[in-house]
GROMACS .gro file of C-alpha atoms in nm:
model
  510
    1MET     CA    1  -6.528  -3.565  -1.484
    2PHE     CA    2  -6.706  -3.575  -1.111
    3ARG     CA    3  -6.866  -3.245  -1.032
    4LEU     CA    4  -6.946  -3.252  -0.668
    5PHE     CA    5  -7.181  -2.914  -0.699
    6SER     CA    6  -7.370  -2.757  -0.957
    7GLN     CA    7  -7.318  -2.383  -1.043
    8ALA     CA    8  -7.659  -2.294  -0.881
    9LYS     CA    9  -7.667  -2.139  -0.517
   10ARG     CA   10  -7.912  -2.004  -0.306
   11CYS     CA   11  -7.921  -1.923   0.049
   12LEU     CA   12  -8.159  -1.981   0.353
   13GLN     CA   13  -8.199  -1.702   0.620
   14VAL     CA   14  -8.170  -1.884   0.988
   15LYS     CA   15  -8.245  -1.754   1.298
   16ARG     CA   16  -7.888  -1.680   1.394
   17GLY     CA   17  -7.707  -1.559   1.089
   18LEU     CA   18  -7.674  -1.661   0.758
   19GLN     CA   19  -7.662  -2.044   0.605
   20LYS     CA   20  -7.510  -2.129   0.281
   21THR     CA   21  -7.670  -2.390   0.077
   22LEU     CA   22  -7.479  -2.551  -0.148
   23CYS     CA   23  -7.529  -2.685  -0.497
   24PRO     CA   24  -7.651  -3.033  -0.551
   25VAL     CA   25  -7.423  -3.299  -0.605
   26ARG     CA   26  -7.394  -3.480  -0.950
   27PHE     CA   27  -7.328  -3.857  -1.053
   28PRO     CA   28  -6.992  -3.918  -1.284
   29ALA     CA   29  -7.117  -4.016  -1.644
   30ALA     CA   30  -7.054  -4.374  -1.567
   31VAL     CA   31  -7.187  -4.378  -1.215
   32GLU     CA   32  -7.522  -4.223  -1.318
   33GLN     CA   33  -7.552  -4.440  -1.635
   34ASN     CA   34  -7.574  -4.732  -1.383
   35ARG     CA   35  -7.681  -4.637  -1.055
   36PHE     CA   36  -8.023  -4.804  -1.042
   37SER     CA   37  -7.926  -5.102  -1.226
   38THR     CA   38  -8.001  -5.462  -1.082
   39THR     CA   39  -7.825  -5.677  -1.324
   40SER     CA   40  -7.476  -5.480  -1.403
   41HIS     CA   41  -7.247  -5.234  -1.213
   42PRO     CA   42  -7.012  -4.994  -1.294
   43ALA     CA   43  -6.714  -5.126  -1.509
   44GLN     CA   44  -6.514  -5.068  -1.264
   45ALA     CA   45  -6.644  -5.250  -0.964
   46GLN     CA   46  -6.835  -5.537  -1.246
   47THR     CA   47  -6.435  -5.605  -1.358
   48GLY     CA   48  -6.206  -5.542  -1.058
   49SER     CA   49  -5.980  -5.429  -1.293
   50SER     CA   50  -5.947  -5.070  -1.160
   51TRP     CA   51  -6.010  -4.902  -0.833
   52PRO     CA   52  -6.307  -4.623  -0.789
   53LYS     CA   53  -6.051  -4.323  -0.870
   54ASP     CA   54  -5.980  -4.111  -0.519
   55VAL     CA   55  -6.256  -4.255  -0.287
   56GLY     CA   56  -6.292  -3.991   0.009
   57ILE     CA   57  -6.500  -3.725   0.130
   58LEU     CA   58  -6.705  -3.496  -0.107
   59ALA     CA   59  -6.874  -3.299   0.158
   60LEU     CA   60  -6.909  -3.260   0.548
   61GLU     CA   61  -7.178  -3.142   0.781
   62VAL     CA   62  -7.124  -3.025   1.135
   63TYR     CA   63  -7.394  -3.037   1.408
   64PHE     CA   64  -7.345  -2.899   1.797
   65PRO     CA   65  -7.621  -2.778   2.059
   66SER     CA   66  -7.730  -2.415   2.050
   67GLN     CA   67  -7.655  -2.365   2.418
   68TYR     CA   68  -7.281  -2.404   2.586
   69VAL     CA   69  -7.134  -2.315   2.933
   70ASP     CA   70  -6.842  -2.117   2.957
   71GLN     CA   71  -6.536  -2.320   3.138
   72VAL     CA   72  -6.410  -2.009   3.347
   73GLU     CA   73  -6.756  -1.985   3.503
   74LEU     CA   74  -6.726  -2.331   3.573
   75GLU     CA   75  -6.411  -2.335   3.737
   76LYS     CA   76  -6.538  -2.085   3.986
   77TYR     CA   77  -6.914  -2.261   4.017
   78ASP     CA   78  -6.723  -2.627   4.084
   79GLY     CA   79  -6.489  -2.460   4.340
   80VAL     CA   80  -6.174  -2.511   4.155
   81GLU     CA   81  -5.874  -2.376   4.088
   82ALA     CA   82  -5.834  -2.092   3.827
   83GLY     CA   83  -5.718  -2.263   3.500
   84LYS     CA   84  -5.786  -2.615   3.565
   85TYR     CA   85  -6.020  -2.647   3.281
   86THR     CA   86  -5.905  -2.399   3.066
   87ILE     CA   87  -5.517  -2.439   3.086
   88GLY     CA   88  -5.481  -2.781   3.251
   89LEU     CA   89  -5.754  -2.902   2.971
   90GLY     CA   90  -5.700  -2.673   2.734
   91GLN     CA   91  -6.118  -2.604   2.714
   92LYS     CA   92  -6.298  -2.271   2.674
   93GLN     CA   93  -6.673  -2.383   2.652
   94MET     CA   94  -6.855  -2.689   2.670
   95GLY     CA   95  -7.134  -2.734   2.440
   96PHE     CA   96  -7.438  -2.955   2.593
   97CYS     CA   97  -7.783  -3.077   2.525
   98ALA     CA   98  -8.115  -3.057   2.707
   99ALA     CA   99  -8.349  -3.330   2.771
  100HIS     CA  100  -8.512  -3.295   2.447
  101GLU     CA  101  -8.243  -3.387   2.219
  102ASP     CA  102  -8.118  -3.728   2.204
  103ILE     CA  103  -7.872  -3.943   1.971
  104ASN     CA  104  -8.149  -3.975   1.712
  105SER     CA  105  -8.222  -3.616   1.698
  106LEU     CA  106  -7.908  -3.531   1.656
  107CYS     CA  107  -7.834  -3.768   1.370
  108LEU     CA  108  -8.147  -3.654   1.219
  109THR     CA  109  -8.038  -3.318   1.208
  110VAL     CA  110  -7.715  -3.368   1.074
  111VAL     CA  111  -7.801  -3.621   0.809
  112HIS     CA  112  -8.093  -3.396   0.672
  113ARG     CA  113  -7.870  -3.067   0.699
  114LEU     CA  114  -7.602  -3.194   0.450
  115VAL     CA  115  -7.889  -3.324   0.203
  116GLU     CA  116  -8.061  -3.023   0.215
  117ARG     CA  117  -7.770  -2.802   0.210
  118ASN     CA  118  -7.586  -3.009  -0.078
  119ARG     CA  119  -7.952  -3.071  -0.276
  120ILE     CA  120  -7.879  -3.450  -0.276
  121SER     CA  121  -8.127  -3.653  -0.424
  122TRP     CA  122  -8.213  -3.956  -0.102
  123ASP     CA  123  -8.207  -4.226  -0.383
  124SER     CA  124  -7.876  -4.130  -0.468
  125ILE     CA  125  -7.731  -4.287  -0.124
  126GLY     CA  126  -7.666  -4.639  -0.133
  127ARG     CA  127  -7.530  -4.683   0.195
  128LEU     CA  128  -7.586  -4.546   0.539
  129GLU     CA  129  -7.370  -4.626   0.836
  130VAL     CA  130  -7.404  -4.475   1.186
  131GLY     CA  131  -7.129  -4.491   1.448
  132THR     CA  132  -7.225  -4.406   1.783
  133GLU     CA  133  -7.161  -4.511   2.154
  134THR     CA  134  -7.481  -4.306   2.274
  135ILE     CA  135  -7.723  -4.620   2.273
  136ILE     CA  136  -8.061  -4.578   2.377
  137ASP     CA  137  -8.180  -4.865   2.249
  138LYS     CA  138  -8.025  -5.235   2.269
  139SER     CA  139  -8.201  -5.356   1.950
  140LYS     CA  140  -8.328  -5.081   1.762
  141ALA     CA  141  -8.032  -4.875   1.536
  142VAL     CA  142  -8.009  -4.523   1.496
  143LYS     CA  143  -7.964  -4.623   1.137
  144THR     CA  144  -8.319  -4.714   1.117
  145VAL     CA  145  -8.449  -4.425   1.255
  146LEU     CA  146  -8.290  -4.183   0.988
  147MET     CA  147  -8.474  -4.386   0.695
  148GLN     CA  148  -8.748  -4.205   0.796
  149LEU     CA  149  -8.609  -3.924   0.614
  150PHE     CA  150  -8.556  -4.158   0.295
  151GLU     CA  151  -8.947  -4.219   0.291
  152GLU     CA  152  -9.070  -4.010   0.036
  153SER     CA  153  -8.816  -4.076  -0.220
  154GLY     CA  154  -8.907  -4.479  -0.181
  155ASN     CA  155  -8.551  -4.593  -0.175
  156THR     CA  156  -8.520  -4.849   0.092
  157ASP     CA  157  -8.209  -5.015  -0.065
  158VAL     CA  158  -7.994  -4.888   0.180
  159GLU     CA  159  -7.706  -5.110   0.338
  160GLY     CA  160  -7.509  -5.032   0.657
  161ILE     CA  161  -7.611  -5.029   1.034
  162ASP     CA  162  -7.478  -4.888   1.354
  163THR     CA  163  -7.109  -4.952   1.465
  164THR     CA  164  -7.037  -4.939   1.817
  165ASN     CA  165  -6.690  -4.909   2.007
  166ALA     CA  166  -6.679  -4.593   2.226
  167CYS     CA  167  -6.517  -4.318   2.020
  168TYR     CA  168  -6.382  -4.516   1.724
  169GLY     CA  169  -6.737  -4.645   1.568
  170GLY     CA  170  -6.743  -4.321   1.329
  171THR     CA  171  -6.389  -4.423   1.172
  172ALA     CA  172  -6.482  -4.773   1.152
  173SER     CA  173  -6.803  -4.672   0.960
  174LEU     CA  174  -6.563  -4.463   0.739
  175PHE     CA  175  -6.346  -4.738   0.654
  176ASN     CA  176  -6.678  -4.968   0.600
  177SER     CA  177  -6.824  -4.741   0.339
  178ALA     CA  178  -6.507  -4.671   0.158
  179ASP     CA  179  -6.411  -5.062   0.127
  180TRP     CA  180  -6.771  -5.100   0.014
  181MET     CA  181  -6.733  -4.877  -0.266
  182GLU     CA  182  -6.401  -5.034  -0.357
  183SER     CA  183  -6.571  -5.350  -0.366
  184SER     CA  184  -6.760  -5.619  -0.610
  185SER     CA  185  -7.081  -5.497  -0.416
  186TRP     CA  186  -7.066  -5.133  -0.505
  187ASP     CA  187  -7.390  -5.011  -0.690
  188GLY     CA  188  -7.223  -4.672  -0.796
  189ARG     CA  189  -7.438  -4.464  -0.527
  190TYR     CA  190  -7.296  -4.273  -0.245
  191ALA     CA  191  -7.227  -4.373   0.091
  192LEU     CA  192  -7.319  -4.152   0.407
  193VAL     CA  193  -7.138  -4.206   0.715
  194VAL     CA  194  -7.275  -4.063   1.041
  195CYS     CA  195  -7.071  -3.969   1.352
  196GLY     CA  196  -7.291  -3.870   1.667
  197ASP     CA  197  -7.279  -3.866   2.034
  198ILE     CA  198  -7.382  -3.692   2.398
  199ALA     CA  199  -7.090  -3.715   2.641
  200VAL     CA  200  -7.243  -3.628   2.964
  201TYR     CA  201  -7.060  -3.723   3.321
  202ALA     CA  202  -7.175  -3.734   3.638
  203THR     CA  203  -7.084  -3.432   3.899
  204GLY     CA  204  -6.703  -3.416   3.908
  205ASN     CA  205  -6.366  -3.377   3.772
  206ALA     CA  206  -6.469  -3.549   3.415
  207ARG     CA  207  -6.776  -3.327   3.372
  208PRO     CA  208  -6.602  -3.046   3.228
  209THR     CA  209  -6.443  -3.292   2.932
  210GLY     CA  210  -6.811  -3.360   2.817
  211GLY     CA  211  -6.982  -3.232   2.494
  212ALA     CA  212  -7.203  -3.344   2.254
  213GLY     CA  213  -7.280  -3.321   1.864
  214ALA     CA  214  -7.300  -3.508   1.534
  215VAL     CA  215  -7.122  -3.507   1.183
  216ALA     CA  216  -7.210  -3.641   0.862
  217MET     CA  217  -6.962  -3.721   0.576
  218LEU     CA  218  -7.077  -3.814   0.189
  219ILE     CA  219  -6.840  -4.054   0.082
  220GLY     CA  220  -6.785  -4.105  -0.338
  221PRO     CA  221  -6.507  -4.131  -0.565
  222GLU     CA  222  -6.301  -3.834  -0.732
  223ALA     CA  223  -6.329  -3.656  -0.367
  224PRO     CA  224  -6.114  -3.366  -0.277
  225LEU     CA  225  -6.031  -3.550   0.055
  226ALA     CA  226  -5.902  -3.901  -0.066
  227LEU     CA  227  -5.834  -4.164   0.179
  228GLU     CA  228  -5.479  -4.281   0.079
  229ARG     CA  229  -5.475  -4.669   0.006
  230GLY     CA  230  -5.291  -4.908   0.165
  231VAL     CA  231  -5.126  -4.732   0.476
  232ARG     CA  232  -5.401  -4.745   0.782
  233GLY     CA  233  -5.239  -4.826   1.057
  234THR     CA  234  -5.441  -5.021   1.352
  235HIS     CA  235  -5.410  -5.136   1.713
  236MET     CA  236  -5.691  -5.310   1.896
  237GLU     CA  237  -5.670  -5.468   2.230
  238HIS     CA  238  -5.882  -5.574   2.558
  239VAL     CA  239  -5.887  -5.311   2.830
  240TYR     CA  240  -6.141  -5.158   3.046
  241ASP     CA  241  -6.022  -4.791   3.041
  242PHE     CA  242  -6.384  -4.644   2.952
  243TYR     CA  243  -6.648  -4.832   2.966
  244LYS     CA  244  -7.040  -4.779   3.031
  245PRO     CA  245  -7.177  -5.136   3.181
  246ASP     CA  246  -7.461  -4.982   3.337
  247LEU     CA  247  -7.757  -4.974   3.082
  248ALA     CA  248  -7.950  -4.765   3.259
  249SER     CA  249  -7.725  -4.482   3.322
  250GLU     CA  250  -7.589  -4.232   3.033
  251TYR     CA  251  -7.270  -4.196   3.275
  252PRO     CA  252  -6.926  -4.407   3.159
  253MET     CA  253  -6.695  -4.580   3.436
  254VAL     CA  254  -6.364  -4.420   3.361
  255ASP     CA  255  -6.026  -4.458   3.446
  256GLY     CA  256  -5.820  -4.130   3.330
  257GLN     CA  257  -5.467  -4.238   3.392
  258LEU     CA  258  -5.521  -4.586   3.217
  259SER     CA  259  -5.710  -4.432   2.939
  260ILE     CA  260  -5.437  -4.168   2.885
  261GLN     CA  261  -5.171  -4.416   2.900
  262CYS     CA  262  -5.357  -4.666   2.645
  263TYR     CA  263  -5.422  -4.350   2.443
  264PHE     CA  264  -5.065  -4.318   2.392
  265ARG     CA  265  -4.955  -4.660   2.322
  266ALA     CA  266  -5.220  -4.664   2.070
  267LEU     CA  267  -5.075  -4.380   1.869
  268ASP     CA  268  -4.726  -4.513   1.939
  269ARG     CA  269  -4.842  -4.840   1.767
  270CYS     CA  270  -5.098  -4.682   1.479
  271TYR     CA  271  -4.772  -4.448   1.350
  272ALA     CA  272  -4.528  -4.723   1.390
  273THR     CA  273  -4.756  -4.939   1.154
  274TYR     CA  274  -4.832  -4.636   0.953
  275ARG     CA  275  -4.517  -4.535   0.847
  276LYS     CA  276  -4.415  -4.933   0.780
  277LYS     CA  277  -4.678  -4.948   0.532
  278ILE     CA  278  -4.616  -4.600   0.325
  279GLU     CA  279  -4.235  -4.676   0.331
  280SER     CA  280  -4.297  -4.988   0.168
  281GLN     CA  281  -4.531  -4.789  -0.110
  282TRP     CA  282  -4.248  -4.522  -0.122
  283GLN     CA  283  -3.996  -4.824  -0.174
  284LYS     CA  284  -4.159  -4.972  -0.468
  285ALA     CA  285  -4.183  -4.659  -0.625
  286GLY     CA  286  -3.825  -4.580  -0.569
  287ILE     CA  287  -3.803  -4.360  -0.309
  288ASN     CA  288  -3.608  -4.453  -0.041
  289LYS     CA  289  -3.673  -4.213   0.292
  290ARG     CA  290  -3.819  -4.254   0.645
  291CYS     CA  291  -4.171  -4.112   0.684
  292THR     CA  292  -4.166  -3.832   0.968
  293LEU     CA  293  -4.404  -3.565   1.092
  294GLU     CA  294  -4.280  -3.350   0.784
  295ASP     CA  295  -4.461  -3.562   0.558
  296PHE     CA  296  -4.754  -3.406   0.694
  297GLN     CA  297  -4.871  -3.086   0.638
  298PHE     CA  298  -5.158  -3.125   0.870
  299MET     CA  299  -5.249  -3.402   1.179
  300ILE     CA  300  -5.542  -3.402   1.346
  301PHE     CA  301  -5.648  -3.644   1.684
  302HIS     CA  302  -5.931  -3.785   1.843
  303THR     CA  303  -5.996  -3.480   2.110
  304PRO     CA  304  -6.089  -3.602   2.455
  305PHE     CA  305  -5.927  -3.273   2.586
  306CYS     CA  306  -5.736  -2.980   2.353
  307LYS     CA  307  -5.444  -3.021   2.598
  308LEU     CA  308  -5.404  -3.426   2.533
  309VAL     CA  309  -5.350  -3.315   2.148
  310GLN     CA  310  -5.077  -3.137   2.217
  311LYS     CA  311  -4.915  -3.389   2.410
  312SER     CA  312  -4.979  -3.630   2.122
  313LEU     CA  313  -4.814  -3.436   1.850
  314ALA     CA  314  -4.495  -3.387   2.078
  315ARG     CA  315  -4.513  -3.810   2.097
  316VAL     CA  316  -4.534  -3.799   1.744
  317LEU     CA  317  -4.202  -3.643   1.735
  318LEU     CA  318  -4.076  -3.850   2.030
  319ASN     CA  319  -4.141  -4.133   1.773
  320ASP     CA  320  -3.940  -3.951   1.522
  321PHE     CA  321  -3.675  -3.902   1.740
  322LEU     CA  322  -3.603  -4.268   1.840
  323ALA     CA  323  -3.695  -4.385   1.546
  324SER     CA  324  -3.423  -4.184   1.338
  325PRO     CA  325  -3.081  -4.386   1.272
  326SER     CA  326  -2.863  -4.056   1.372
  327PRO     CA  327  -3.091  -3.733   1.469
  328ASP     CA  328  -2.888  -3.396   1.495
  329ALA     CA  329  -2.943  -3.286   1.890
  330GLU     CA  330  -2.705  -3.001   1.850
  331SER     CA  331  -2.904  -2.781   1.618
  332GLY     CA  332  -3.265  -2.793   1.439
  333ILE     CA  333  -3.572  -2.958   1.592
  334TYR     CA  334  -3.418  -3.218   1.793
  335LYS     CA  335  -3.161  -2.947   1.961
  336GLY     CA  336  -3.128  -3.090   2.327
  337LEU     CA  337  -3.275  -3.424   2.336
  338GLN     CA  338  -3.004  -3.615   2.335
  339ASP     CA  339  -3.075  -3.725   2.699
  340PHE     CA  340  -3.377  -3.901   2.564
  341ARG     CA  341  -3.201  -4.084   2.330
  342ASN     CA  342  -3.217  -4.449   2.473
  343VAL     CA  343  -3.583  -4.434   2.654
  344LYS     CA  344  -3.832  -4.680   2.574
  345LEU     CA  345  -4.176  -4.593   2.476
  346GLU     CA  346  -4.357  -4.769   2.710
  347ASP     CA  347  -4.142  -4.633   2.973
  348THR     CA  348  -4.267  -4.262   2.885
  349TYR     CA  349  -4.627  -4.251   2.917
  350SER     CA  350  -4.665  -4.076   3.252
  351SER     CA  351  -4.270  -3.897   3.235
  352LYS     CA  352  -4.336  -3.554   3.288
  353GLU     CA  353  -3.979  -3.452   3.209
  354VAL     CA  354  -4.013  -3.667   2.861
  355ASP     CA  355  -4.369  -3.451   2.793
  356LYS     CA  356  -4.233  -3.107   2.882
  357ALA     CA  357  -3.938  -3.148   2.685
  358PHE     CA  358  -4.085  -3.275   2.352
  359GLN     CA  359  -4.417  -3.056   2.394
  360LYS     CA  360  -4.122  -2.739   2.405
  361ALA     CA  361  -3.966  -2.897   2.083
  362SER     CA  362  -4.291  -2.958   1.905
  363GLN     CA  363  -4.432  -2.622   1.964
  364GLU     CA  364  -4.385  -2.472   1.603
  365LEU     CA  365  -4.527  -2.759   1.463
  366PHE     CA  366  -4.847  -2.758   1.688
  367LYS     CA  367  -4.884  -2.417   1.613
  368GLN     CA  368  -4.854  -2.506   1.234
  369LYS     CA  369  -4.996  -2.822   1.200
  370THR     CA  370  -5.261  -2.899   1.466
  371GLN     CA  371  -5.382  -2.639   1.656
  372PRO     CA  372  -5.601  -2.464   1.425
  373SER     CA  373  -5.776  -2.814   1.394
  374LEU     CA  374  -5.889  -2.768   1.786
  375PHE     CA  375  -6.156  -2.420   1.725
  376LEU     CA  376  -6.444  -2.658   1.733
  377SER     CA  377  -6.315  -2.877   2.006
  378ALA     CA  378  -6.187  -2.609   2.246
  379ARG     CA  379  -6.538  -2.404   2.227
  380ASN     CA  380  -6.792  -2.744   2.224
  381GLY     CA  381  -6.567  -3.006   2.354
  382ASN     CA  382  -6.545  -3.391   2.345
  383MET     CA  383  -6.821  -3.495   2.067
  384TYR     CA  384  -6.689  -3.867   2.145
  385THR     CA  385  -6.738  -4.073   1.741
  386PRO     CA  386  -6.742  -3.722   1.580
  387SER     CA  387  -6.464  -3.531   1.763
  388VAL     CA  388  -6.186  -3.628   1.502
  389TYR     CA  389  -6.394  -3.537   1.230
  390GLY     CA  390  -6.502  -3.211   1.381
  391CYS     CA  391  -6.113  -3.119   1.379
  392LEU     CA  392  -6.128  -3.205   1.043
  393ALA     CA  393  -6.400  -2.952   0.946
  394SER     CA  394  -6.220  -2.708   1.201
  395LEU     CA  395  -5.910  -2.701   0.969
  396LEU     CA  396  -6.123  -2.682   0.650
  397ALA     CA  397  -6.301  -2.366   0.789
  398GLN     CA  398  -5.984  -2.209   0.893
  399TYR     CA  399  -5.782  -2.237   0.535
  400THR     CA  400  -5.853  -2.121   0.192
  401ALA     CA  401  -5.855  -2.437  -0.071
  402GLU     CA  402  -5.558  -2.293  -0.201
  403GLN     CA  403  -5.371  -2.338   0.094
  404LEU     CA  404  -5.471  -2.704   0.190
  405ALA     CA  405  -5.446  -2.832  -0.197
  406GLY     CA  406  -5.238  -3.082  -0.261
  407SER     CA  407  -5.147  -3.144   0.140
  408ARG     CA  408  -5.158  -3.458   0.333
  409ILE     CA  409  -5.403  -3.467   0.663
  410GLY     CA  410  -5.263  -3.757   0.903
  411VAL     CA  411  -5.565  -3.854   1.112
  412PHE     CA  412  -5.547  -4.064   1.442
  413SER     CA  413  -5.857  -4.210   1.593
  414TYR     CA  414  -5.909  -4.376   1.943
  415GLY     CA  415  -6.161  -4.530   2.071
  416SER     CA  416  -6.124  -4.695   2.460
  417GLY     CA  417  -6.163  -5.050   2.539
  418LEU     CA  418  -5.995  -5.016   2.269
  419ALA     CA  419  -5.962  -4.930   1.891
  420ALA     CA  420  -5.756  -4.736   1.740
  421SER     CA  421  -5.620  -4.639   1.382
  422MET     CA  422  -5.422  -4.365   1.212
  423PHE     CA  423  -5.487  -4.300   0.853
  424SER     CA  424  -5.458  -4.005   0.585
  425LEU     CA  425  -5.644  -3.815   0.353
  426LYS     CA  426  -5.475  -3.647   0.035
  427VAL     CA  427  -5.636  -3.323  -0.078
  428SER     CA  428  -5.694  -3.268  -0.408
  429GLU     CA  429  -5.443  -3.022  -0.616
  430ASN     CA  430  -5.748  -2.853  -0.793
  431SER     CA  431  -5.852  -2.554  -0.576
  432ALA     CA  432  -5.971  -2.346  -0.858
  433PRO     CA  433  -6.292  -2.152  -0.809
  434GLY     CA  434  -6.612  -2.386  -0.836
  435SER     CA  435  -6.385  -2.705  -0.793
  436PRO     CA  436  -6.503  -2.977  -0.527
  437LEU     CA  437  -6.220  -2.865  -0.277
  438GLU     CA  438  -6.320  -2.514  -0.295
  439LYS     CA  439  -6.667  -2.568  -0.250
  440LEU     CA  440  -6.626  -2.799   0.064
  441VAL     CA  441  -6.391  -2.567   0.228
  442SER     CA  442  -6.681  -2.292   0.158
  443SER     CA  443  -6.955  -2.505   0.309
  444LEU     CA  444  -6.766  -2.480   0.636
  445SER     CA  445  -6.676  -2.103   0.621
  446ASP     CA  446  -6.976  -2.024   0.877
  447LEU     CA  447  -6.847  -2.238   1.165
  448GLY     CA  448  -6.708  -1.959   1.340
  449ALA     CA  449  -7.042  -1.779   1.300
  450ARG     CA  450  -7.251  -2.060   1.418
  451LEU     CA  451  -7.034  -2.083   1.751
  452GLU     CA  452  -7.050  -1.715   1.785
  453SER     CA  453  -7.453  -1.787   1.747
  454ARG     CA  454  -7.530  -1.968   2.046
  455LYS     CA  455  -7.691  -1.904   2.390
  456CYS     CA  456  -7.418  -1.912   2.711
  457VAL     CA  457  -7.628  -2.074   3.008
  458PRO     CA  458  -7.467  -2.001   3.328
  459PRO     CA  459  -7.328  -2.304   3.523
  460GLU     CA  460  -7.642  -2.322   3.772
  461LYS     CA  461  -7.853  -2.350   3.517
  462PHE     CA  462  -7.633  -2.593   3.328
  463ALA     CA  463  -7.632  -2.821   3.639
  464GLU     CA  464  -8.001  -2.780   3.676
  465MET     CA  465  -8.057  -2.886   3.320
  466MET     CA  466  -7.813  -3.208   3.379
  467LYS     CA  467  -8.006  -3.290   3.681
  468ILE     CA  468  -8.299  -3.279   3.496
  469ARG     CA  469  -8.189  -3.513   3.186
  470GLU     CA  470  -8.053  -3.757   3.422
  471GLU     CA  471  -8.384  -3.824   3.586
  472THR     CA  472  -8.559  -3.810   3.313
  473HIS     CA  473  -8.393  -3.962   2.994
  474HIS     CA  474  -8.524  -4.317   3.073
  475LEU     CA  475  -8.922  -4.233   3.139
  476VAL     CA  476  -9.142  -4.391   2.939
  477ASP     CA  477  -9.505  -4.183   2.847
  478HIS     CA  478  -9.319  -3.863   2.869
  479THR     CA  479  -9.253  -3.551   2.706
  480PRO     CA  480  -8.923  -3.430   2.763
  481HIS     CA  481  -8.805  -3.116   2.912
  482GLY     CA  482  -8.705  -2.853   2.672
  483SER     CA  483  -8.829  -2.579   2.432
  484SER     CA  484  -8.812  -2.612   2.036
  485SER     CA  485  -8.726  -2.227   2.042
  486ASP     CA  486  -8.420  -2.307   2.189
  487LEU     CA  487  -8.275  -2.493   1.908
  488PHE     CA  488  -8.116  -2.405   1.586
  489PRO     CA  489  -8.369  -2.323   1.300
  490GLY     CA  490  -8.405  -2.691   1.111
  491THR     CA  491  -8.320  -2.922   1.425
  492TRP     CA  492  -8.501  -3.245   1.528
  493TYR     CA  493  -8.589  -3.313   1.849
  494LEU     CA  494  -8.771  -3.537   2.089
  495GLU     CA  495  -9.109  -3.488   2.108
  496ARG     CA  496  -9.247  -3.726   2.313
  497VAL     CA  497  -9.185  -4.117   2.436
  498ASP     CA  498  -9.518  -4.293   2.445
  499GLU     CA  499  -9.576  -4.571   2.663
  500LYS     CA  500  -9.464  -4.848   2.450
  501ASN     CA  501  -9.126  -4.661   2.451
  502ARG     CA  502  -9.153  -4.548   2.122
  503ARG     CA  503  -8.966  -4.213   2.044
  504ASN     CA  504  -9.163  -3.962   1.856
  505TYR     CA  505  -8.950  -3.664   1.689
  506ALA     CA  506  -9.045  -3.324   1.514
  507ARG     CA  507  -8.803  -3.065   1.327
  508ARG     CA  508  -8.812  -2.682   1.429
  509THR     CA  509  -8.877  -2.534   1.103
  510LEU     CA  510  -8.630  -2.328   0.891
   0.00000   0.00000   0.00000
């Protein structure tokens, strides 16, 4: 039976609080036997007679910057009405990177941290794929930069590369890694999925919706968070709602209203497809029922800002209401919604009346199923590709293994342009002490303490640092502004860009 971690534990003292060290990942016996073979694969992959069992997320690591700006103070600095960012957007704080952190350093940090804390051997990783939209080189992939972490092990046989489409690249990387593991190409080793971005905007209304961070996920069989097979609902189309055509700038072109409309349309389409597929599975199993929000114990969403997520859960309830053949509008959750019985989804994207009614109706569902997942997003902002996986980390950090065991987590991932999917994770029933689920949950229990350990930067200083970043991020033969002492211990940072635009990185000691 697969054991994610051994019983050994140790602790590392970091600058701001206690950083837990987990126990080493071990391979299943069959995988251990075949993982380095060049002539044979595990029996499951070789014969195709069965799938690896419960492929999914074994371990998860989050990185966010060591400083933030408070959104209340930013409202005052920007001269906007009180509550515009905190109530209107639902944001409390926004993490941001100084000029000596870039997408490569963020991903180096989160990968190194995941491998160290779980004591994974570098040669046990057979695939590494990066999802990002933060492009600093039009040719060289972030994945190739990460390969320096493998040098000492001698492992260069690592498949996968970067995947890019706005905030969707991380989900595409997750799907690709799971598909690799369920294919004849799988050699029995783990996959590592990395999502990272720096979300920065020019001075103006969009700047408070920024953020930065990275997530790394170890993918393997017999996982405590298993991807439910055959039920992904995907929607893709061509639209210019958010894009980055200026390759000399970190700032995007954004049509805010169009982007929200696209997000809602994608949500509607993905949810409809997901329901169709899972209901078909149920029918084949002799279960004749409709899929609704009640079938998800938790529902998490890509989070540009927290208020949009509350509206999104309300929209899922609207979908359930319209799909029901005979909803009870006299009592229960649909009480008082009869006037909306004949609305068309495509006519409701900007309807304040529909939005208000269904937010009110779904208020308790939001508190139960979704609000806990916004813990990190409200305090760090939009991380782009890692956003929805930061929500997953937040969820795991606020519940015990016993509370999560056996639940279904619905996941909606969206990337402008656009690409979107809805899928679900099935949580293991085994929540016993020492179980993979208990260890995964325990590994994220310090999330709140880590957020509390960050430094609050005044808005004036934040604006100054953003200006420095804007003016220097493209410079050659340059030492970036910023001190390594301001970073969390163990953080990688950009040390220098040489005269040929080659980037050199260093790591702050633990």
